Amino acid sequence: MHGTGFWWIILSLALYGVLHSLLASLRWKAWVRRWIGAPHFDRFYRLFFNLIAAVALLPSLALVVLLPDEKIYTVRFPWLVLTALIQLLALLGLAVGVMQTGGANFLGLEQLFNPEKAAQPRQFVNDGLYRWVRHPLYFFSLLILWLFPVMSWNTLAFNIGATLYLTIGSWFEERKLLHEFGEQYAAYRRCTPMLFPLFRRKPCVGEEAGGK
């Protein structure tokens, strides 16, 4: 760890988390909505948020590559094939999870090109991948990160920072989901794990013991 960019990367991701959480907070979005007006906010803010989130992550990624580093381990054949396969499945899971909640809406494109449809209340999703875990996108992201075949101190720092951010971010996100969906989400939260799916889970209200 000594002589690497470990702590600089942790710091950069902490700053990224603060910025990302601020831009996603209900208070900040309410202020921006008043400032630019509801029509412009509803149409442009989601896309703006995604672009800022992507660009703001680039400095942390650059630090991983550019700062001094030391290798910890390398996953070799045949285990490399297994980890790559799991990562590929995780990428597929990410795509499915995004599509389940509306891919165009998630990216901010629906709001931009079809604002009338995007203005409709969001539908609560608790089936498919969301039947097994409340935040499948975070779960699959963690799989991809931690199964990276070359682990160095800089990569480890990025993974730790990203894991902490996703964990803390999920708590803040759940507060917003409770505010939006109320008891419906509270009941869902009581029977569905947050980040890591279980082979057996408590049946939610309205489900039979054997599942839907």
mmCIF file of C-alpha atoms in Angstrom:
data_model
loop_
_atom_site.group_PDB
_atom_site.id
_atom_site.type_symbol
_atom_site.label_atom_id
_atom_site.label_comp_id
_atom_site.label_asym_id
_atom_site.label_seq_id
_atom_site.Cartn_x
_atom_site.Cartn_y
_atom_site.Cartn_z
ATOM 1 C CA MET A 1 0.000 0.000 0.000
ATOM 2 C CA HIS A 2 2.871 2.374 0.811
ATOM 3 C CA GLY A 3 3.961 4.303 -2.257
ATOM 4 C CA THR A 4 0.728 3.680 -4.169
ATOM 5 C CA GLY A 5 -2.264 5.905 -4.864
ATOM 6 C CA PHE A 6 -4.493 4.012 -2.427
ATOM 7 C CA TRP A 7 -5.546 6.858 -0.146
ATOM 8 C CA TRP A 8 -5.791 9.443 -2.934
ATOM 9 C CA ILE A 9 -8.242 7.179 -4.738
ATOM 10 C CA ILE A 10 -10.271 6.645 -1.556
ATOM 11 C CA LEU A 11 -10.389 10.440 -1.073
ATOM 12 C CA SER A 12 -11.419 11.076 -4.675
ATOM 13 C CA LEU A 13 -14.272 8.579 -4.404
ATOM 14 C CA ALA A 14 -15.403 10.110 -1.113
ATOM 15 C CA LEU A 15 -15.624 13.502 -2.841
ATOM 16 C CA TYR A 16 -17.445 11.875 -5.744
ATOM 17 C CA GLY A 17 -19.922 10.332 -3.328
ATOM 18 C CA VAL A 18 -20.614 13.699 -1.705
ATOM 19 C CA LEU A 19 -21.223 15.333 -5.096
ATOM 20 C CA HIS A 20 -23.389 12.481 -6.354
ATOM 21 C CA SER A 21 -25.465 12.369 -3.173
ATOM 22 C CA LEU A 22 -25.963 16.143 -3.267
ATOM 23 C CA LEU A 23 -27.185 16.077 -6.865
ATOM 24 C CA ALA A 24 -29.541 13.186 -6.028
ATOM 25 C CA SER A 25 -30.932 14.686 -2.811
ATOM 26 C CA LEU A 26 -34.575 15.711 -2.656
ATOM 27 C CA ARG A 27 -33.739 19.126 -1.190
ATOM 28 C CA TRP A 28 -31.245 19.964 -3.953
ATOM 29 C CA LYS A 29 -33.604 18.784 -6.699
ATOM 30 C CA ALA A 30 -36.455 20.806 -5.210
ATOM 31 C CA TRP A 31 -34.231 23.920 -5.268
ATOM 32 C CA VAL A 32 -33.173 23.329 -8.894
ATOM 33 C CA ARG A 33 -36.801 22.686 -9.831
ATOM 34 C CA ARG A 34 -37.813 26.081 -8.418
ATOM 35 C CA TRP A 35 -34.804 27.789 -10.035
ATOM 36 C CA ILE A 36 -35.209 26.547 -13.622
ATOM 37 C CA GLY A 37 -38.911 25.730 -13.534
ATOM 38 C CA ALA A 38 -40.705 22.411 -13.365
ATOM 39 C CA PRO A 39 -40.959 21.798 -17.157
ATOM 40 C CA HIS A 40 -37.209 22.222 -17.729
ATOM 41 C CA PHE A 41 -36.327 20.249 -14.612
ATOM 42 C CA ASP A 42 -38.551 17.315 -15.508
ATOM 43 C CA ARG A 43 -37.178 17.218 -19.042
ATOM 44 C CA PHE A 44 -33.452 17.760 -18.557
ATOM 45 C CA TYR A 45 -32.362 17.010 -14.992
ATOM 46 C CA ARG A 46 -32.104 13.201 -15.182
ATOM 47 C CA LEU A 47 -29.890 13.347 -18.271
ATOM 48 C CA PHE A 48 -27.813 16.144 -16.711
ATOM 49 C CA PHE A 49 -27.431 14.087 -13.528
ATOM 50 C CA ASN A 50 -26.217 11.022 -15.437
ATOM 51 C CA LEU A 51 -23.733 13.020 -17.513
ATOM 52 C CA ILE A 52 -22.287 14.756 -14.447
ATOM 53 C CA ALA A 53 -22.059 11.435 -12.596
ATOM 54 C CA ALA A 54 -20.158 9.853 -15.491
ATOM 55 C CA VAL A 55 -17.769 12.773 -16.015
ATOM 56 C CA ALA A 56 -17.118 13.216 -12.283
ATOM 57 C CA LEU A 57 -16.010 9.585 -12.010
ATOM 58 C CA LEU A 58 -13.260 10.026 -14.617
ATOM 59 C CA PRO A 59 -10.696 11.620 -12.237
ATOM 60 C CA SER A 60 -10.904 8.631 -9.866
ATOM 61 C CA LEU A 61 -10.447 6.223 -12.772
ATOM 62 C CA ALA A 62 -7.487 8.289 -13.984
ATOM 63 C CA LEU A 63 -5.876 8.076 -10.540
ATOM 64 C CA VAL A 64 -6.182 4.274 -10.626
ATOM 65 C CA VAL A 65 -4.241 4.204 -13.885
ATOM 66 C CA LEU A 66 -1.755 7.040 -13.409
ATOM 67 C CA LEU A 67 -0.653 6.874 -9.760
ATOM 68 C CA PRO A 68 2.118 4.486 -8.618
ATOM 69 C CA ASP A 69 0.769 1.014 -7.966
ATOM 70 C CA GLU A 70 1.680 -2.513 -6.875
ATOM 71 C CA LYS A 71 0.015 -5.723 -7.948
ATOM 72 C CA ILE A 72 -1.586 -7.880 -5.234
ATOM 73 C CA TYR A 73 -2.689 -10.882 -7.287
ATOM 74 C CA THR A 74 -3.674 -12.035 -10.772
ATOM 75 C CA VAL A 75 -6.450 -14.517 -11.504
ATOM 76 C CA ARG A 76 -5.055 -17.156 -13.854
ATOM 77 C CA PHE A 77 -6.524 -19.867 -16.065
ATOM 78 C CA PRO A 78 -8.795 -21.780 -15.492
ATOM 79 C CA TRP A 79 -10.239 -19.515 -12.776
ATOM 80 C CA LEU A 80 -9.983 -16.574 -15.164
ATOM 81 C CA VAL A 81 -12.604 -18.213 -17.388
ATOM 82 C CA LEU A 82 -14.967 -18.610 -14.430
ATOM 83 C CA THR A 83 -14.594 -15.023 -13.219
ATOM 84 C CA ALA A 84 -14.996 -13.681 -16.763
ATOM 85 C CA LEU A 85 -18.170 -15.725 -17.221
ATOM 86 C CA ILE A 86 -19.628 -14.406 -13.964
ATOM 87 C CA GLN A 87 -18.749 -10.839 -14.989
ATOM 88 C CA LEU A 88 -20.450 -11.384 -18.351
ATOM 89 C CA LEU A 89 -23.576 -12.657 -16.614
ATOM 90 C CA ALA A 90 -23.419 -9.660 -14.269
ATOM 91 C CA LEU A 91 -23.319 -7.310 -17.281
ATOM 92 C CA LEU A 92 -26.387 -9.071 -18.629
ATOM 93 C CA GLY A 93 -28.033 -8.703 -15.220
ATOM 94 C CA LEU A 94 -27.287 -4.969 -15.256
ATOM 95 C CA ALA A 95 -28.934 -4.619 -18.644
ATOM 96 C CA VAL A 96 -31.997 -6.591 -17.537
ATOM 97 C CA GLY A 97 -32.283 -4.583 -14.313
ATOM 98 C CA VAL A 98 -32.145 -1.280 -16.190
ATOM 99 C CA MET A 99 -34.730 -2.445 -18.711
ATOM 100 C CA GLN A 100 -37.064 -3.612 -15.939
ATOM 101 C CA THR A 101 -37.322 -0.102 -14.561
ATOM 102 C CA GLY A 102 -37.364 1.518 -18.020
ATOM 103 C CA GLY A 103 -34.012 1.920 -19.744
ATOM 104 C CA ALA A 104 -34.849 5.185 -21.500
ATOM 105 C CA ASN A 105 -36.215 6.667 -18.278
ATOM 106 C CA PHE A 106 -33.160 5.512 -16.305
ATOM 107 C CA LEU A 107 -30.821 7.231 -18.783
ATOM 108 C CA GLY A 108 -32.898 10.407 -18.945
ATOM 109 C CA LEU A 109 -33.782 9.983 -22.633
ATOM 110 C CA GLU A 110 -37.497 9.430 -22.123
ATOM 111 C CA GLN A 111 -37.723 12.657 -20.142
ATOM 112 C CA LEU A 112 -35.933 14.482 -22.965
ATOM 113 C CA PHE A 113 -37.878 13.130 -25.934
ATOM 114 C CA ASN A 114 -41.207 12.138 -24.380
ATOM 115 C CA PRO A 115 -41.696 14.396 -21.342
ATOM 116 C CA GLU A 116 -45.453 13.751 -21.133
ATOM 117 C CA LYS A 117 -44.939 10.030 -20.601
ATOM 118 C CA ALA A 118 -41.990 10.589 -18.254
ATOM 119 C CA ALA A 119 -44.121 12.913 -16.110
ATOM 120 C CA GLN A 120 -46.440 10.054 -15.186
ATOM 121 C CA PRO A 121 -45.925 8.518 -11.711
ATOM 122 C CA ARG A 122 -43.347 5.746 -11.633
ATOM 123 C CA GLN A 123 -44.589 2.192 -11.387
ATOM 124 C CA PHE A 124 -43.394 0.236 -8.367
ATOM 125 C CA VAL A 125 -41.274 -2.712 -9.554
ATOM 126 C CA ASN A 126 -40.862 -5.769 -7.338
ATOM 127 C CA ASP A 127 -40.772 -8.622 -9.845
ATOM 128 C CA GLY A 128 -38.033 -10.167 -11.978
ATOM 129 C CA LEU A 129 -34.613 -9.414 -10.522
ATOM 130 C CA TYR A 130 -36.210 -7.086 -7.995
ATOM 131 C CA ARG A 131 -38.059 -10.033 -6.496
ATOM 132 C CA TRP A 132 -34.763 -11.350 -5.139
ATOM 133 C CA VAL A 133 -32.851 -8.204 -4.228
ATOM 134 C CA ARG A 134 -33.884 -4.571 -3.798
ATOM 135 C CA HIS A 135 -30.858 -3.140 -5.612
ATOM 136 C CA PRO A 136 -29.840 -5.601 -8.351
ATOM 137 C CA LEU A 137 -27.893 -2.937 -10.247
ATOM 138 C CA TYR A 138 -25.619 -2.416 -7.251
ATOM 139 C CA PHE A 139 -25.261 -6.164 -6.697
ATOM 140 C CA PHE A 140 -24.159 -6.814 -10.278
ATOM 141 C CA SER A 141 -21.839 -3.795 -10.215
ATOM 142 C CA LEU A 142 -20.100 -5.193 -7.132
ATOM 143 C CA LEU A 143 -19.674 -8.569 -8.831
ATOM 144 C CA ILE A 144 -17.992 -6.933 -11.815
ATOM 145 C CA LEU A 145 -15.694 -4.850 -9.617
ATOM 146 C CA TRP A 146 -14.540 -7.578 -7.247
ATOM 147 C CA LEU A 147 -14.032 -10.225 -9.934
ATOM 148 C CA PHE A 148 -11.633 -8.053 -11.919
ATOM 149 C CA PRO A 149 -8.780 -10.453 -12.781
ATOM 150 C CA VAL A 150 -5.877 -8.165 -11.820
ATOM 151 C CA MET A 151 -6.031 -6.769 -8.294
ATOM 152 C CA SER A 152 -3.609 -4.018 -7.321
ATOM 153 C CA TRP A 153 -3.594 -1.574 -4.440
ATOM 154 C CA ASN A 154 -5.105 1.133 -6.633
ATOM 155 C CA THR A 155 -7.793 -1.223 -7.907
ATOM 156 C CA LEU A 156 -8.504 -2.356 -4.354
ATOM 157 C CA ALA A 157 -8.903 1.263 -3.244
ATOM 158 C CA PHE A 158 -11.346 1.924 -6.067
ATOM 159 C CA ASN A 159 -13.329 -1.210 -5.234
ATOM 160 C CA ILE A 160 -13.482 -0.378 -1.525
ATOM 161 C CA GLY A 161 -14.540 3.201 -2.227
ATOM 162 C CA ALA A 162 -17.144 2.123 -4.767
ATOM 163 C CA THR A 163 -18.509 -0.546 -2.417
ATOM 164 C CA LEU A 164 -18.867 1.940 0.427
ATOM 165 C CA TYR A 165 -20.482 4.435 -1.905
ATOM 166 C CA LEU A 166 -23.001 1.931 -3.279
ATOM 167 C CA THR A 167 -23.847 0.699 0.221
ATOM 168 C CA ILE A 168 -24.315 4.176 1.677
ATOM 169 C CA GLY A 169 -26.031 5.364 -1.496
ATOM 170 C CA SER A 170 -28.547 2.539 -1.287
ATOM 171 C CA TRP A 171 -29.562 3.689 2.198
ATOM 172 C CA PHE A 172 -30.196 7.235 0.945
ATOM 173 C CA GLU A 173 -32.028 5.890 -2.098
ATOM 174 C CA GLU A 174 -34.284 3.816 0.125
ATOM 175 C CA ARG A 175 -35.339 6.916 2.028
ATOM 176 C CA LYS A 176 -36.503 8.440 -1.258
ATOM 177 C CA LEU A 177 -38.267 5.232 -2.285
ATOM 178 C CA LEU A 178 -40.084 5.112 1.054
ATOM 179 C CA HIS A 179 -41.120 8.725 0.536
ATOM 180 C CA GLU A 180 -42.355 7.917 -2.994
ATOM 181 C CA PHE A 181 -44.070 4.550 -2.469
ATOM 182 C CA GLY A 182 -44.803 4.534 1.270
ATOM 183 C CA GLU A 183 -46.018 1.321 2.900
ATOM 184 C CA GLN A 184 -45.809 -0.567 -0.392
ATOM 185 C CA TYR A 185 -42.036 -0.186 -0.382
ATOM 186 C CA ALA A 186 -41.783 -0.700 3.374
ATOM 187 C CA ALA A 187 -43.499 -4.095 3.041
ATOM 188 C CA TYR A 188 -41.249 -4.994 0.108
ATOM 189 C CA ARG A 189 -38.170 -4.020 2.113
ATOM 190 C CA ARG A 190 -39.154 -6.290 4.994
ATOM 191 C CA CYS A 191 -39.133 -9.413 2.816
ATOM 192 C CA THR A 192 -36.405 -8.688 0.228
ATOM 193 C CA PRO A 193 -32.649 -8.346 0.930
ATOM 194 C CA MET A 194 -31.001 -5.044 0.063
ATOM 195 C CA LEU A 195 -27.782 -5.864 -1.827
ATOM 196 C CA PHE A 196 -27.152 -9.603 -1.846
ATOM 197 C CA PRO A 197 -29.891 -11.985 -3.021
ATOM 198 C CA LEU A 198 -30.739 -15.039 -0.954
ATOM 199 C CA PHE A 199 -31.718 -18.428 -2.334
ATOM 200 C CA ARG A 200 -34.573 -18.413 0.139
ATOM 201 C CA ARG A 201 -36.468 -15.272 1.033
ATOM 202 C CA LYS A 202 -39.530 -14.401 3.065
ATOM 203 C CA PRO A 203 -42.676 -14.296 0.918
ATOM 204 C CA CYS A 204 -43.949 -10.739 0.579
ATOM 205 C CA VAL A 205 -47.511 -9.725 1.275
ATOM 206 C CA GLY A 206 -49.693 -11.090 -1.508
ATOM 207 C CA GLU A 207 -47.277 -13.880 -2.421
ATOM 208 C CA GLU A 208 -47.696 -17.544 -1.755
ATOM 209 C CA ALA A 209 -44.935 -19.347 0.122
ATOM 210 C CA GLY A 210 -43.753 -20.881 -3.145
ATOM 211 C CA GLY A 211 -43.388 -17.509 -4.826
ATOM 212 C CA LYS A 212 -45.333 -15.683 -7.558
#
